[in-house]
Tab-separated table of C-alpha atoms and ligand atoms in Angstrom:
chain	number	residue	atom	x	y	z
S	816	MET	CA	20.684	0.522	-21.758
S	817	LYS	CA	17.351	2.326	-21.726
S	818	LYS	CA	15.902	3.852	-18.588
S	819	LEU	CA	12.506	3.713	-16.883
S	820	ILE	CA	10.312	6.415	-15.364
S	821	GLY	CA	8.123	5.571	-12.379
S	822	ILE	CA	5.309	7.851	-11.187
S	823	ASP	CA	3.399	7.552	-7.928
S	824	LEU	CA	0.287	9.723	-8.215
S	825	GLY	CA	-1.196	10.648	-4.837
S	826	GLY	CA	-3.759	13.120	-3.529
S	827	THR	CA	-1.145	15.594	-2.227
S	828	THR	CA	2.035	14.894	-4.222
S	829	VAL	CA	3.110	13.265	-7.445
S	830	LYS	CA	6.417	11.423	-7.002
S	831	PHE	CA	8.698	10.711	-9.946
S	832	ALA	CA	11.826	8.627	-10.379
S	833	ILE	CA	14.189	7.758	-13.197
S	834	LEU	CA	15.519	4.224	-12.842
S	835	THR	CA	17.812	1.857	-14.657
S	836	GLU	CA	16.291	-1.280	-16.144
S	837	GLU	CA	17.603	-3.113	-13.078
S	838	GLY	CA	15.503	-0.910	-10.824
S	839	GLU	CA	18.216	1.324	-9.438
S	840	VAL	CA	16.813	4.806	-8.676
S	841	GLN	CA	18.983	7.475	-10.367
S	842	GLN	CA	16.883	10.603	-9.931
S	843	LYS	CA	13.885	11.427	-7.771
S	844	TRP	CA	11.657	14.480	-7.625
S	845	SER	CA	8.090	15.400	-6.765
S	846	ILE	CA	5.464	18.031	-7.473
S	847	GLU	CA	2.285	19.050	-5.669
S	848	THR	CA	-0.921	17.478	-6.949
S	849	ASP	CA	-3.235	20.227	-8.172
S	850	ILE	CA	-6.685	18.750	-7.582
S	851	GLN	CA	-8.551	21.989	-8.401
S	852	ASP	CA	-11.047	22.161	-11.277
S	853	ALA	CA	-11.900	18.455	-11.211
S	854	GLY	CA	-8.173	17.610	-11.334
S	855	LYS	CA	-7.823	18.824	-14.925
S	856	ASN	CA	-4.276	20.136	-14.363
S	857	ILE	CA	-2.887	16.886	-12.964
S	858	VAL	CA	-1.922	15.199	-16.233
S	859	PRO	CA	-0.657	18.389	-17.964
S	860	ASN	CA	1.489	19.110	-14.879
S	861	ILE	CA	2.937	15.591	-14.992
S	862	ILE	CA	3.797	15.952	-18.692
S	863	GLU	CA	5.384	19.350	-18.155
S	864	SER	CA	7.412	18.093	-15.197
S	865	ILE	CA	8.755	15.081	-17.109
S	866	ASN	CA	9.707	17.132	-20.173
S	867	HIS	CA	11.344	19.769	-17.976
S	868	ARG	CA	13.419	17.163	-16.095
S	869	LEU	CA	14.486	15.356	-19.242
S	870	SER	CA	15.834	18.555	-20.744
S	871	LEU	CA	17.519	19.364	-17.421
S	872	TYR	CA	19.318	15.992	-17.465
S	873	GLY	CA	20.026	16.130	-21.215
S	874	LEU	CA	17.817	13.108	-21.902
S	875	SER	CA	15.246	12.519	-24.637
S	876	ALA	CA	12.251	10.207	-25.134
S	877	ASP	CA	14.504	7.715	-26.949
S	878	ASP	CA	16.471	7.115	-23.760
S	879	PHE	CA	13.413	5.514	-22.140
S	880	LEU	CA	11.788	2.117	-22.404
S	881	GLY	CA	8.614	3.566	-20.918
S	882	ILE	CA	6.762	5.347	-18.129
S	883	GLY	CA	4.818	3.423	-15.484
S	884	MET	CA	2.357	5.003	-13.075
S	885	GLY	CA	0.395	4.001	-9.997
S	886	SER	CA	-2.887	5.848	-9.534
S	887	PRO	CA	-5.705	5.864	-7.012
S	888	GLY	CA	-9.210	5.064	-8.243
S	889	THR	CA	-10.436	2.448	-10.673
S	890	VAL	CA	-7.728	1.887	-13.255
S	891	ASP	CA	-8.242	0.198	-16.608
S	892	SER	CA	-4.673	-0.898	-17.239
S	893	GLU	CA	-5.409	-2.034	-20.803
S	894	LYS	CA	-7.036	1.186	-21.945
S	895	GLY	CA	-4.849	3.337	-19.679
S	896	THR	CA	-7.755	5.193	-18.098
S	897	VAL	CA	-8.725	6.156	-14.534
S	898	ILE	CA	-12.139	6.894	-13.050
S	899	GLY	CA	-13.458	7.383	-9.511
S	900	ALA	CA	-10.238	8.698	-7.968
S	901	PHE	CA	-12.020	10.894	-5.447
S	902	ASN	CA	-8.904	12.234	-3.708
S	903	LEU	CA	-7.865	13.644	-7.116
S	904	ASN	CA	-11.387	14.937	-7.897
S	905	TRP	CA	-11.373	12.612	-10.903
S	906	THR	CA	-14.995	11.536	-11.143
S	907	THR	CA	-15.165	11.235	-14.938
S	908	LEU	CA	-13.049	8.985	-17.172
S	909	GLN	CA	-9.474	10.278	-17.584
S	910	PRO	CA	-7.572	9.168	-20.721
S	911	VAL	CA	-4.223	9.279	-18.921
S	912	LYS	CA	-2.232	6.991	-21.235
S	913	GLU	CA	-3.340	8.785	-24.397
S	914	LEU	CA	-2.425	12.211	-22.988
S	915	ILE	CA	0.919	11.274	-21.454
S	916	GLU	CA	2.093	9.355	-24.535
S	917	ALA	CA	1.119	12.294	-26.750
S	918	GLY	CA	2.767	14.791	-24.389
S	919	THR	CA	6.064	12.962	-23.827
S	920	GLY	CA	6.446	10.595	-26.792
S	921	ILE	CA	7.236	7.771	-24.350
S	922	PRO	CA	5.165	4.532	-24.041
S	923	PHE	CA	3.020	4.567	-20.898
S	924	CYS	CA	1.426	1.958	-18.663
S	925	ILE	CA	-0.639	2.273	-15.493
S	926	ASP	CA	-2.086	0.225	-12.653
S	927	ASN	CA	-3.686	1.024	-9.320
S	928	ASP	CA	-1.473	2.381	-6.559
S	929	ALA	CA	-1.774	-0.598	-4.203
S	930	ASN	CA	-0.849	-3.056	-6.963
S	931	VAL	CA	2.070	-0.903	-7.990
S	932	ALA	CA	3.404	-0.696	-4.431
S	933	ALA	CA	3.145	-4.493	-4.263
S	934	LEU	CA	5.218	-4.765	-7.443
S	935	GLY	CA	7.811	-2.418	-5.947
S	936	GLU	CA	8.222	-4.429	-2.741
S	937	ARG	CA	8.302	-7.599	-4.807
S	938	TRP	CA	10.984	-6.366	-7.196
S	939	LYS	CA	13.391	-4.399	-5.025
S	940	GLY	CA	12.053	-4.793	-1.480
S	941	ALA	CA	11.176	-7.571	0.961
S	942	GLY	CA	9.709	-9.756	-1.815
S	943	GLU	CA	13.217	-10.479	-3.199
S	944	ASN	CA	11.791	-10.719	-6.720
S	945	GLY	CA	9.844	-13.879	-5.900
S	946	ALA	CA	7.102	-15.161	-8.209
S	947	ASP	CA	4.512	-15.300	-5.414
S	948	VAL	CA	4.363	-12.273	-3.162
S	949	VAL	CA	1.457	-10.635	-1.320
S	950	PHE	CA	1.680	-7.060	-0.075
S	951	VAL	CA	-0.542	-5.796	2.733
S	952	THR	CA	-0.395	-2.082	3.460
S	953	LEU	CA	-1.672	-0.718	6.755
S	954	GLY	CA	-2.273	3.009	6.407
S	955	THR	CA	-5.351	5.206	6.742
S	956	GLY	CA	-7.029	2.228	5.108
S	957	VAL	CA	-5.812	-1.297	4.439
S	958	GLY	CA	-4.831	-2.094	0.865
S	959	GLY	CA	-2.833	-4.698	-0.902
S	960	GLY	CA	-1.706	-6.405	-4.029
S	961	ILE	CA	-1.203	-10.025	-5.000
S	962	ILE	CA	1.475	-11.327	-7.343
S	963	ALA	CA	0.861	-14.988	-8.149
S	964	ASP	CA	3.086	-16.912	-10.565
S	965	GLY	CA	4.757	-13.628	-11.449
S	966	ASN	CA	1.518	-11.890	-12.429
S	967	LEU	CA	-0.459	-9.199	-10.677
S	968	ILE	CA	-3.939	-10.433	-9.818
S	969	HIS	CA	-6.586	-8.033	-11.155
S	970	GLY	CA	-9.630	-10.305	-11.149
S	971	LYS	CA	-12.665	-9.905	-13.383
S	972	VAL	CA	-13.141	-6.136	-12.970
S	973	GLY	CA	-9.967	-5.084	-11.155
S	974	ALA	CA	-11.221	-5.804	-7.635
S	975	GLY	CA	-8.782	-8.683	-7.065
S	976	GLY	CA	-6.505	-8.343	-4.049
S	977	GLU	CA	-8.872	-6.195	-1.956
S	978	ILE	CA	-7.136	-7.440	1.161
S	979	GLY	CA	-8.621	-4.685	3.325
S	980	HIS	CA	-12.042	-6.224	2.864
S	981	ILE	CA	-11.210	-9.722	4.038
S	982	ILE	CA	-13.771	-10.262	6.792
S	983	VAL	CA	-12.130	-11.072	10.113
S	984	ASP	CA	-15.173	-10.634	12.379
S	985	THR	CA	-18.693	-11.156	11.032
S	986	GLU	CA	-20.068	-9.275	14.044
S	987	GLY	CA	-17.479	-6.534	13.745
S	988	TYR	CA	-17.441	-2.829	12.990
S	989	GLN	CA	-19.262	-1.334	10.032
S	990	CYS	CA	-16.964	-0.924	7.006
S	991	THR	CA	-17.267	1.787	4.337
S	992	CYS	CA	-17.875	-1.012	1.790
S	993	GLY	CA	-21.203	-1.891	3.452
S	994	ASN	CA	-20.033	-5.074	5.150
S	995	LYS	CA	-19.118	-5.665	8.781
S	996	GLY	CA	-15.783	-6.638	10.282
S	997	CYS	CA	-13.477	-6.109	7.300
S	998	LEU	CA	-9.735	-6.137	8.112
S	999	GLU	CA	-9.618	-2.407	7.344
S	1000	THR	CA	-11.974	-1.626	10.245
S	1001	VAL	CA	-9.464	-2.985	12.778
S	1002	ALA	CA	-6.003	-2.991	11.188
S	1003	SER	CA	-5.809	0.491	9.646
S	1004	ALA	CA	-4.413	3.422	11.637
S	1005	THR	CA	-7.966	4.443	12.573
S	1006	GLY	CA	-8.885	0.797	13.195
S	1007	VAL	CA	-6.215	0.429	15.891
S	1008	VAL	CA	-7.519	3.572	17.608
S	1009	ARG	CA	-11.084	2.275	17.346
S	1010	LEU	CA	-10.025	-0.949	19.082
S	1011	ALA	CA	-8.235	1.081	21.757
S	1012	ARG	CA	-11.343	3.186	22.496
S	1013	ASP	CA	-13.562	0.114	22.646
S	1014	PHE	CA	-11.291	-1.876	24.931
S	1015	SER	CA	-10.687	1.194	27.066
S	1016	GLU	CA	-14.364	1.342	27.997
S	1017	LYS	CA	-14.298	-2.206	29.336
S	1018	PHE	CA	-10.874	-1.912	30.973
S	1019	SER	CA	-10.764	-1.133	34.692
S	1020	GLY	CA	-7.039	-1.574	35.525
S	1021	GLU	CA	-4.126	0.852	35.585
S	1022	SER	CA	-3.306	2.225	32.141
S	1023	GLU	CA	-1.859	5.489	30.924
S	1024	LEU	CA	-3.391	4.817	27.515
S	1025	LYS	CA	-6.831	4.618	29.136
S	1026	TRP	CA	-6.127	7.854	30.967
S	1027	LEU	CA	-5.224	9.604	27.675
S	1028	ILE	CA	-8.380	8.344	25.982
S	1029	ASP	CA	-10.617	9.275	28.928
S	1030	ASP	CA	-8.941	12.682	29.078
S	1031	GLY	CA	-9.864	13.310	25.425
S	1032	GLN	CA	-6.240	13.576	24.256
S	1033	GLU	CA	-5.239	12.705	20.740
S	1034	VAL	CA	-4.497	9.005	20.480
S	1035	THR	CA	-3.017	7.486	17.313
S	1036	ALA	CA	-1.930	3.979	16.356
S	1037	LYS	CA	1.610	5.072	17.274
S	1038	THR	CA	0.431	6.062	20.777
S	1039	VAL	CA	-0.930	2.544	21.244
S	1040	PHE	CA	2.291	0.884	20.030
S	1041	ASP	CA	4.486	3.202	22.119
S	1042	HIS	CA	2.500	2.398	25.255
S	1043	ALA	CA	2.603	-1.325	24.544
S	1044	LYS	CA	6.407	-1.087	24.341
S	1045	ARG	CA	6.359	0.354	27.856
S	1046	GLY	CA	4.148	-2.484	29.072
S	1047	ASP	CA	0.853	-0.588	29.297
S	1048	LYS	CA	-1.750	-3.279	30.052
S	1049	LEU	CA	-4.560	-1.836	27.953
S	1050	ALA	CA	-2.245	-1.214	24.988
S	1051	LEU	CA	-1.081	-4.841	25.149
S	1052	ILE	CA	-4.685	-6.104	25.133
S	1053	VAL	CA	-5.529	-3.874	22.165
S	1054	LEU	CA	-2.495	-4.993	20.180
S	1055	ASP	CA	-3.148	-8.654	20.929
S	1056	LYS	CA	-6.542	-8.244	19.259
S	1057	PHE	CA	-4.964	-6.350	16.358
S	1058	TYR	CA	-2.366	-9.113	15.899
S	1059	TYR	CA	-5.143	-11.710	16.026
S	1060	TYR	CA	-7.099	-10.025	13.209
S	1061	LEU	CA	-4.056	-9.418	11.021
S	1062	GLY	CA	-2.708	-12.921	11.728
S	1063	LEU	CA	-6.084	-14.402	10.801
S	1064	ALA	CA	-6.149	-12.493	7.509
S	1065	CYS	CA	-2.521	-13.446	6.719
S	1066	GLY	CA	-3.241	-17.071	7.634
S	1067	ASN	CA	-6.119	-17.162	5.171
S	1068	ILE	CA	-4.095	-15.389	2.469
S	1069	GLY	CA	-1.378	-17.987	3.024
S	1070	ASN	CA	-3.862	-20.859	2.882
S	1071	ILE	CA	-5.201	-19.701	-0.495
S	1072	LEU	CA	-1.984	-18.587	-2.210
S	1073	ASN	CA	0.972	-20.057	-0.315
S	1074	PRO	CA	3.165	-17.113	-1.361
S	1075	GLU	CA	6.879	-17.068	-0.552
S	1076	THR	CA	6.356	-13.820	1.296
S	1077	ILE	CA	3.536	-11.770	2.765
S	1078	VAL	CA	5.010	-8.269	3.035
S	1079	ILE	CA	3.474	-5.919	5.613
S	1080	GLY	CA	3.923	-2.206	4.945
S	1081	GLY	CA	2.242	1.167	5.384
S	1082	GLY	CA	2.402	3.699	8.221
S	1083	VAL	CA	1.185	1.310	10.941
S	1084	SER	CA	3.994	-1.138	10.096
S	1085	ALA	CA	6.493	1.426	11.410
S	1086	ALA	CA	5.937	-0.396	14.714
S	1087	GLY	CA	8.464	-2.840	13.250
S	1088	GLU	CA	9.650	-6.134	14.698
S	1089	MET	CA	7.193	-5.942	17.567
S	1090	LEU	CA	4.296	-5.974	15.109
S	1091	LEU	CA	5.837	-8.717	13.007
S	1092	THR	CA	6.355	-11.002	16.014
S	1093	GLY	CA	2.808	-10.375	17.222
S	1094	VAL	CA	1.222	-11.150	13.861
S	1095	GLU	CA	3.455	-14.188	13.286
S	1096	GLU	CA	2.143	-15.863	16.404
S	1097	TYR	CA	-1.431	-15.833	15.071
S	1098	PHE	CA	-0.351	-16.481	11.494
S	1099	HIS	CA	1.248	-19.715	12.677
S	1100	LYS	CA	-1.949	-20.607	14.497
S	1101	PHE	CA	-4.207	-20.104	11.461
S	1102	ALA	CA	-1.960	-21.163	8.574
S	1103	PHE	CA	-2.186	-24.667	7.148
S	1104	PRO	CA	0.891	-26.723	8.307
S	1105	THR	CA	2.791	-26.658	5.012
S	1106	VAL	CA	1.947	-22.972	4.554
S	1107	ARG	CA	3.177	-22.228	8.070
S	1108	THR	CA	6.634	-23.556	7.251
S	1109	SER	CA	6.959	-22.149	3.721
S	1110	THR	CA	5.265	-18.719	3.704
S	1111	LYS	CA	7.227	-15.975	5.457
S	1112	LEU	CA	5.933	-12.724	6.902
S	1113	LYS	CA	8.255	-9.754	6.382
S	1114	LEU	CA	8.229	-6.012	6.934
S	1115	ALA	CA	8.259	-3.791	3.850
S	1116	LEU	CA	11.672	-2.281	3.046
S	1117	LEU	CA	11.063	0.467	0.512
S	1118	GLY	CA	8.763	2.859	2.392
S	1119	ASN	CA	7.665	5.719	0.124
S	1120	ASP	CA	9.788	4.500	-2.796
S	1121	ALA	CA	7.704	1.344	-3.322
S	1122	GLY	CA	5.291	3.300	-5.522
S	1123	VAL	CA	7.769	4.764	-8.037
S	1124	ILE	CA	9.860	1.583	-8.175
S	1125	GLY	CA	6.809	-0.630	-8.688
S	1126	ALA	CA	5.408	1.773	-11.283
S	1127	ALA	CA	8.665	1.548	-13.229
S	1128	SER	CA	8.488	-2.248	-13.099
S	1129	LEU	CA	5.120	-2.085	-14.913
S	1130	VAL	CA	7.085	-0.962	-17.963
S	1131	LYS	CA	9.227	-4.079	-17.832
S	1132	GLN	CA	6.164	-6.312	-17.433
S	1133	SER	CA	4.369	-4.710	-20.361
S	1134	SER	CA	7.439	-4.725	-22.616
S	1135	LYS	CA	7.713	-8.505	-22.071
S	1136	ASN	CA	4.163	-9.156	-23.335
Q	1242	ZN	ZN1	-15.082	-3.601	3.771
């Protein structure tokens, strides 16, 4: 049986894993991402790290079916190139596939990081290898990936599955994309804090969360969730609005795609069952009746491993075609 390599390329670390064809992680390691000099060391460092590890484990290129990678920026998965990955300082076109195949002698495939994480959760996580799975990730931004009929949705130019830019309030906050009221403006880690600050201004009751905000203390999404767990009135109001927006977006996703599962992951989802229950209430309100009873909301299971596992699964997808 041949093995797979999965790579999750991020702005601070590059994560690697060696997996079996069934998706079982056998080895994991990581290196720092060197974004100096327009990120020109990133790919050479990846090649060196792979070759070093393979010799360490007594493996050779022939032992591998392929390498899959998730990358930030605009990824051309056919040509194997990346451009506009600003957290890597990659502003010009990077021929990643060409370089890594030449440097390792192993076939290489690539997709964007959100899509790859979606594939990971679909294959080995909450998606239970279903054919129709949507992944929504709530982190510093809101991202996502859509798998419909077993295929990742890329759209015409790779902008398919931009779940963070589903508009949930036409009169809402300004988004970095130029529009107003995108899901990302209210459901990301900063979005939750933005809601908390806004509601705090209008709130006149007893609330420790309000006191922290008024006192200028650092308030994060976790602060809001922790206070809601203790029954803080302002925190509960803020989260109700957050659940409404996320439930509205999930309802609409469900109404278009009727996936088996909408998986919610990312740092904000650490709030767990409380978040899931809150979002479900609004999802049930906005989902079409048959969608309501057939599409399930679930919390992501893989955490940080979703990237490397999903990246490895790209190899299996491409070797099928
Ligand atoms: Zn937007």
